[in-house]
């Protein structure tokens, strides 16, 4: 994939459009408007560059390719996607057989040390990787070969980042994530699938600033994975008040109750889904009445999907105890107040620990 930004700017955009694009990029990257002049300056220098991307697909469902194709910032999509010159992408390219393989080898040679490698899907490693082969070569060897000449290595989706579904027990093919196979700095963009903005934003960041964005302890860009789902959840108020759903699809007003009782992993999952939203800003899991499954975390998928996670189970128990106490109290503080106090006691301690842990282990990697 070749991004010929110089052509885009020279042929299509006025100065006004250019600044508008810079604004969109600031939003995408989670930066304030104050950064627009800096982004515009960086974009101007980027117009002189050409960036090649080689996209390899292993043990995956191709959902991340579909998700990427749904990028919903029209201006950014136009900026990035309209200028593609597909060098190698097994799902999207027209070439097949020898022509496809020759194209890949040519791209590796011609753009050595400059291209971006994107890997989608887990990498089978058992028996020297014989469970996934492309053009007679194992995916394991292919990934190692292509990564050697790459300027940056990116894992797209949870399977490529941590193994994901193909690596879930009993994992007979020994599937692993990219970082575990090639080592070194890998930008992980997990999600099942990954949000298109997370990859587009990362690529734009690499192009603009010529460096890897700040990563957290799991190799994820902090700008997209820096906050717990729980901290921005529209049902957080219900959690604090001890209002939990008993069954899925309950009638209003309990439709807005917390889904911790149904295994919501929002309190231990870091992503910006509640603010960024999915499907062109339409919705996200919890707002659509489905608990967060923690799809961006290294331990996804969990088999106990609908069991309360231990941290929330404590809060549910505390809320129930407070409710019982309130029911027999004759003086009675308000029910909400009693439950909220007990819940905050159990939940608050967990958050203090979790946040201290994150602060200590997250680090900037460049
Ligand atoms: S447990 Fe889930 S539904 Fe409840 S407040 Fe947290 S993120 Fe929202
Ligand atoms: S809300 Fe949770 S399960 Fe849904 S996409 Fe975001 S991280 Fe994945």
Coordinates of C-alpha atoms and ligand atoms in Angstrom, one line a residue:
X1 CA 0.0 0.0 0.0
X2 CA 1.5 3.2 -1.0
X3 CA 0.4 6.6 0.4
X4 CA 1.3 9.2 -2.2
X5 CA 0.3 12.2 -0.1
X6 CA 2.2 14.7 -2.2
X7 CA -0.1 14.0 -5.1
X8 CA -3.2 14.2 -2.9
X9 CA -2.2 17.7 -1.6
X10 CA -1.1 19.1 -4.9
X11 CA -4.0 17.9 -6.9
X12 CA -7.1 18.0 -4.7
X13 CA -6.7 20.3 -1.7
X14 CA -6.8 24.0 -1.0
X15 CA -5.0 25.5 2.0
X16 CA -8.4 25.6 3.8
X17 CA -9.0 21.9 3.1
X18 CA -5.5 21.2 4.3
X19 CA -6.1 22.8 7.7
X20 CA -9.5 21.0 7.9
X21 CA -7.7 17.7 7.5
X22 CA -5.2 18.7 10.1
X23 CA -8.2 19.3 12.5
X24 CA -9.7 15.9 11.7
X25 CA -6.3 14.3 12.4
X26 CA -6.1 16.1 15.7
X27 CA -9.5 14.6 16.7
X28 CA -8.5 11.2 15.5
X29 CA -5.3 11.2 17.5
X30 CA -7.1 12.6 20.6
X31 CA -5.1 15.9 20.5
X32 CA -6.4 19.3 21.2
X33 CA -6.9 22.0 18.5
X34 CA -3.7 23.6 19.8
X35 CA -1.8 20.9 17.9
X36 CA -3.3 21.7 14.5
X37 CA -0.5 24.0 13.4
X38 CA 2.1 21.4 14.4
X39 CA 0.2 18.7 12.5
X40 CA -0.1 20.9 9.5
X41 CA 3.6 21.5 9.6
X42 CA 4.3 17.8 9.9
X43 CA 1.9 17.0 7.1
X44 CA 3.7 19.4 4.8
X45 CA 7.0 17.5 5.4
X46 CA 5.1 14.2 5.0
X47 CA 4.0 15.2 1.5
X48 CA 7.6 14.6 0.3
X49 CA 7.6 11.0 1.5
X50 CA 6.1 7.8 0.2
X51 CA 5.2 5.1 2.7
X52 CA 4.7 1.4 1.7
X53 CA 2.7 -1.0 3.8
X54 CA 2.9 -4.8 3.5
X55 CA -0.1 -6.5 5.1
X56 CA 0.2 -10.2 5.9
X57 CA -2.7 -12.4 7.1
X58 CA -2.3 -15.5 9.2
X59 CA -4.7 -17.4 11.5
X60 CA -7.6 -14.9 11.3
X61 CA -11.1 -14.4 10.1
X62 CA -10.1 -11.3 8.1
X63 CA -12.5 -9.3 10.3
X64 CA -9.8 -6.7 10.9
X65 CA -9.4 -6.1 7.2
X66 CA -13.2 -5.5 6.9
X67 CA -13.1 -3.2 10.0
X68 CA -10.2 -1.2 8.5
X69 CA -12.1 -0.8 5.2
X70 CA -14.9 0.8 7.3
X71 CA -12.8 3.7 8.5
X72 CA -15.4 6.4 9.2
X73 CA -13.6 9.7 9.1
X74 CA -14.2 10.5 5.4
X75 CA -11.5 13.1 5.3
X76 CA -8.9 10.8 6.8
X77 CA -10.1 7.9 4.8
X78 CA -9.7 10.0 1.6
X79 CA -6.4 11.2 2.8
X80 CA -5.1 7.7 3.4
X81 CA -7.1 5.2 1.4
X82 CA -7.6 7.1 -1.9
X83 CA -3.9 7.1 -2.5
X84 CA -3.3 3.4 -1.9
X85 CA -1.1 1.5 -4.3
X86 CA -1.5 -2.1 -3.2
X87 CA 1.8 -3.8 -2.9
X88 CA 0.7 -6.9 -1.0
X89 CA -2.5 -7.7 0.9
X90 CA -3.7 -11.3 0.6
X91 CA -7.4 -10.4 1.1
X92 CA -7.6 -7.3 -1.1
X93 CA -5.0 -7.7 -3.9
X94 CA -6.0 -8.7 -7.4
X95 CA -2.8 -10.6 -8.0
X96 CA -2.5 -14.3 -7.2
X97 CA 0.0 -17.2 -7.4
X98 CA 3.5 -16.4 -8.6
X99 CA 2.6 -12.8 -9.5
X100 CA 1.6 -12.1 -5.9
X101 CA 4.7 -13.6 -4.4
X102 CA 6.9 -11.8 -6.9
X103 CA 5.2 -8.5 -6.0
X104 CA 5.9 -9.2 -2.3
X105 CA 9.6 -9.9 -2.9
X106 CA 9.9 -6.8 -5.1
X107 CA 8.3 -4.6 -2.4
X108 CA 10.6 -6.0 0.3
X109 CA 13.7 -5.3 -1.9
X110 CA 12.7 -1.9 -3.2
X111 CA 11.5 -0.5 0.1
X112 CA 13.9 -2.2 2.5
X113 CA 14.1 -0.4 5.8
X114 CA 11.2 1.9 4.9
X115 CA 8.0 -0.1 4.8
X116 CA 5.4 -0.7 7.4
X117 CA 4.6 -4.4 8.1
X118 CA 1.0 -5.0 9.3
X119 CA 0.2 -8.5 10.5
X120 CA -3.4 -9.7 10.9
X121 CA -4.1 -13.0 12.6
X122 CA -2.2 -15.2 15.0
X123 CA 1.0 -17.1 14.0
X124 CA 1.0 -20.9 14.4
X125 CA 4.4 -22.0 15.7
X126 CA 4.0 -25.7 16.5
X127 CA 6.0 -28.1 14.3
X128 CA 7.9 -25.1 12.8
X129 CA 4.6 -23.5 11.8
X130 CA 3.4 -26.0 9.3
X131 CA -0.3 -25.2 10.1
X132 CA -0.3 -22.0 8.1
X133 CA 1.5 -21.7 4.7
X134 CA 1.6 -19.1 2.0
X135 CA 3.2 -19.8 -1.3
X136 CA 5.0 -22.8 0.1
X137 CA 6.5 -20.9 3.1
X138 CA 5.2 -21.0 6.6
X139 CA 3.5 -17.9 7.9
X140 CA 6.0 -18.1 10.8
X141 CA 9.0 -17.7 8.4
X142 CA 7.2 -15.2 6.2
X143 CA 6.5 -12.9 9.2
X144 CA 10.2 -13.2 10.3
X145 CA 11.4 -12.5 6.8
X146 CA 9.2 -9.4 6.1
X147 CA 9.7 -8.0 9.6
X148 CA 13.5 -7.8 9.1
X149 CA 13.3 -5.1 6.5
X150 CA 10.4 -3.2 8.1
X151 CA 10.7 0.3 9.6
X152 CA 7.8 -0.5 11.9
X153 CA 5.9 -3.7 12.8
X154 CA 2.2 -3.4 13.6
X155 CA -0.1 -6.2 14.9
X156 CA -3.7 -5.6 13.8
X157 CA -6.3 -7.2 16.0
X158 CA -6.2 -9.3 19.2
X159 CA -5.1 -12.5 17.3
X160 CA -2.0 -10.8 15.9
X161 CA -1.3 -8.9 19.1
X162 CA -1.7 -11.7 21.7
X163 CA -2.9 -14.9 19.9
X164 CA -6.6 -14.2 20.5
X165 CA -9.2 -16.8 19.5
X166 CA -6.8 -19.1 17.5
X167 CA -4.5 -19.3 20.6
X168 CA -7.3 -20.0 23.1
X169 CA -7.2 -23.4 24.8
X170 CA -6.2 -26.0 23.8
X171 CA -4.3 -24.2 21.0
X172 CA -3.1 -27.3 19.2
X173 CA -1.2 -25.2 16.5
X174 CA 0.8 -23.2 19.1
X175 CA -0.6 -19.8 17.9
X176 CA 1.2 -16.8 19.2
X177 CA 1.1 -13.0 18.8
X178 CA 3.6 -11.1 16.7
X179 CA 5.7 -9.7 19.6
X180 CA 6.2 -13.2 21.0
X181 CA 7.5 -14.4 17.6
X182 CA 9.8 -11.5 16.4
X183 CA 10.5 -9.7 19.7
X184 CA 11.5 -6.0 19.7
X185 CA 9.1 -3.1 19.4
X186 CA 5.7 -4.1 18.0
X187 CA 2.8 -1.7 18.0
X188 CA -0.2 -3.8 19.1
X189 CA -3.7 -2.6 17.9
X190 CA -5.8 -5.3 19.6
X191 CA -9.6 -5.6 19.3
X192 CA -11.9 -8.3 17.9
X193 CA -12.0 -6.7 15.5
X194 CA -9.8 -3.7 16.0
X195 CA -11.5 -0.3 15.5
X196 CA -10.5 1.2 12.1
X197 CA -9.5 4.5 13.8
X198 CA -7.0 2.7 16.0
X199 CA -5.0 1.6 13.0
X200 CA -5.5 4.7 10.8
X201 CA -4.6 6.9 13.8
X202 CA -1.5 4.8 14.4
X203 CA -0.4 5.0 10.7
X204 CA -1.0 8.7 10.6
X205 CA 1.0 9.1 13.8
X206 CA 3.9 7.2 12.3
X207 CA 3.8 9.2 9.1
X208 CA 3.4 12.5 10.8
X209 CA 5.9 12.2 13.6
X210 CA 8.1 9.4 12.3
X211 CA 8.1 7.6 15.6
X212 CA 6.1 5.0 17.5
X213 CA 3.4 6.5 19.7
X214 CA 3.6 6.1 23.5
X215 CA 2.7 2.5 24.3
X216 CA 1.3 0.9 27.4
X217 CA 2.5 -2.3 29.1
X218 CA 0.8 -4.4 26.5
X219 CA 2.4 -2.5 23.5
X220 CA -0.9 -0.6 22.8
X221 CA -0.9 3.1 21.8
X222 CA -1.9 5.0 25.0
X223 CA -3.9 7.5 22.9
X224 CA -6.5 4.8 22.2
X225 CA -6.1 2.3 25.0
X226 CA -5.2 4.7 27.9
X227 CA -8.5 4.5 29.9
X228 CA -10.7 1.8 31.3
X229 CA -14.0 1.3 29.6
X230 CA -15.6 1.5 33.1
X231 CA -14.3 5.0 33.6
X232 CA -16.3 6.3 30.6
X233 CA -19.2 3.9 30.8
X234 CA -22.7 5.5 30.6
X235 CA -23.9 2.9 33.2
X236 CA -21.2 3.8 35.7
X237 CA -23.7 5.8 37.8
X238 CA -25.7 2.6 38.2
X239 CA -22.7 0.7 39.3
X240 CA -21.9 3.3 41.9
X241 CA -25.6 3.2 43.1
X242 CA -25.5 -0.6 43.2
X243 CA -28.1 -1.0 40.4
X244 CA -27.3 -4.2 38.5
X245 CA -29.3 -6.1 35.8
X246 CA -30.6 -9.5 36.7
X247 CA -31.4 -10.6 33.2
X248 CA -30.5 -9.4 29.7
X249 CA -33.1 -7.2 28.0
X250 CA -34.8 -6.1 31.2
X251 CA -37.6 -3.5 30.8
X252 CA -37.0 0.1 31.4
X253 CA -36.0 1.8 33.8
X254 CA -33.5 -1.0 34.6
X255 CA -32.2 -1.1 31.0
X256 CA -29.6 1.4 32.1
X257 CA -28.4 -0.7 35.1
X258 CA -24.8 -2.0 35.3
X259 CA -24.1 -5.3 33.5
X260 CA -21.4 -6.4 36.0
X261 CA -23.8 -9.2 37.0
X262 CA -23.5 -10.6 33.4
X263 CA -19.7 -10.6 33.3
X264 CA -19.0 -7.1 32.0
X265 CA -15.2 -6.8 31.8
X266 CA -15.2 -3.0 31.5
X267 CA -13.5 -2.5 34.9
X268 CA -10.4 -4.4 33.6
X269 CA -10.4 -3.4 29.9
X270 CA -8.7 -0.4 28.5
X271 CA -10.0 1.1 25.3
X272 CA -11.9 4.3 24.2
X273 CA -15.0 2.5 22.8
X274 CA -17.5 4.5 25.0
X275 CA -16.2 7.8 23.6
X276 CA -15.1 6.8 20.0
X277 CA -18.1 4.5 19.4
X278 CA -18.3 2.0 16.5
X279 CA -20.0 1.8 13.1
X280 CA -19.4 5.5 12.2
X281 CA -20.1 6.7 15.8
X282 CA -23.4 4.8 16.2
X283 CA -22.9 2.7 19.3
X284 CA -20.7 0.4 21.3
X285 CA -21.2 -2.9 23.1
X286 CA -22.5 -1.7 26.5
X287 CA -24.8 0.9 25.0
X288 CA -26.2 -1.9 22.8
X289 CA -27.0 -4.0 25.9
X290 CA -24.0 -6.4 25.6
X291 CA -21.4 -6.5 28.4
X292 CA -17.9 -5.6 27.4
X293 CA -16.1 -8.9 26.6
X294 CA -12.6 -7.4 27.1
X295 CA -11.7 -8.0 23.5
X296 CA -8.6 -5.8 23.6
X297 CA -7.0 -7.6 26.5
X298 CA -4.3 -10.3 26.3
X299 CA -6.5 -12.8 28.1
X300 CA -9.4 -12.5 25.5
X301 CA -11.4 -14.7 25.0
X302 CA -12.5 -15.7 28.5
X303 CA -14.6 -18.8 28.7
X304 CA -16.4 -17.5 31.8
X305 CA -17.9 -14.8 29.6
X306 CA -21.1 -14.2 31.6
X307 CA -19.8 -14.7 35.1
X308 CA -19.1 -11.6 37.1
X309 CA -15.4 -10.8 37.3
X310 CA -14.0 -11.1 40.9
X311 CA -13.6 -7.3 41.3
X312 CA -17.2 -6.6 40.4
X313 CA -18.5 -9.6 42.3
X314 CA -17.2 -7.9 45.5
X315 CA -19.1 -4.8 44.6
X316 CA -22.3 -6.7 43.8
X317 CA -22.1 -8.5 47.2
X318 CA -21.5 -5.2 49.1
X319 CA -24.4 -3.6 47.3
X320 CA -26.7 -6.5 48.2
X321 CA -25.5 -6.5 51.8
X322 CA -26.2 -2.7 52.0
X323 CA -29.6 -3.2 50.4
X324 CA -30.5 -5.8 53.1
X325 CA -29.2 -3.6 55.9
X326 CA -31.2 -0.6 54.5
X327 CA -34.3 -2.7 54.3
X328 CA -34.3 -3.6 58.0
X329 CA -33.1 -0.1 59.2
X330 CA -35.7 2.0 61.0
X331 CA -33.6 5.2 61.0
X332 CA -32.4 4.5 57.5
X333 CA -30.0 6.5 55.4
X334 CA -31.2 6.5 51.9
X335 CA -31.0 3.2 50.1
X336 CA -28.9 4.7 47.2
X337 CA -26.6 6.3 49.7
X338 CA -26.0 3.2 51.7
X339 CA -25.4 1.0 48.7
X340 CA -23.3 3.6 47.0
X341 CA -21.1 3.9 50.1
X342 CA -20.6 0.1 50.4
X343 CA -20.1 -0.3 46.6
X344 CA -17.6 2.6 46.6
X345 CA -15.7 0.9 49.5
X346 CA -15.3 -2.3 47.6
X347 CA -14.9 -0.8 44.1
X348 CA -12.8 2.2 45.2
X349 CA -10.1 0.1 46.7
X350 CA -9.8 -2.0 43.5
X351 CA -9.5 1.2 41.4
X352 CA -6.8 2.7 43.5
X353 CA -4.8 -0.6 43.2
X354 CA -5.5 -0.9 39.5
X355 CA -4.5 2.7 38.6
X356 CA -1.3 2.5 40.7
X357 CA -0.4 -0.7 38.9
X358 CA -1.0 0.9 35.5
X359 CA 1.0 4.0 36.3
X360 CA 3.9 1.9 37.4
X361 CA 4.0 -0.4 34.4
X362 CA 2.9 1.8 31.5
X363 CA 5.9 3.3 29.7
X364 CA 6.6 5.4 26.7
X365 CA 8.3 3.4 23.9
X366 CA 9.7 5.2 20.9
Ligands
LIG1 S1 -19.2 -3.0 35.0 FE1 -19.5 -2.7 32.8 S2 -21.7 -1.9 32.6 FE2 -21.1 -1.7 34.7 S3 -20.4 0.4 34.9 FE3 -18.5 -0.9 34.5 S4 -18.2 -0.9 32.4 FE4 -20.3 -0.1 32.7
LIG2 S1 -16.7 -2.4 24.6 FE1 -15.2 -4.1 25.2 S2 -15.8 -5.9 24.0 FE2 -16.8 -4.1 23.0 S3 -15.3 -3.5 21.4 FE3 -14.8 -2.3 23.2 S4 -13.2 -3.5 24.3 FE4 -14.2 -4.9 22.8

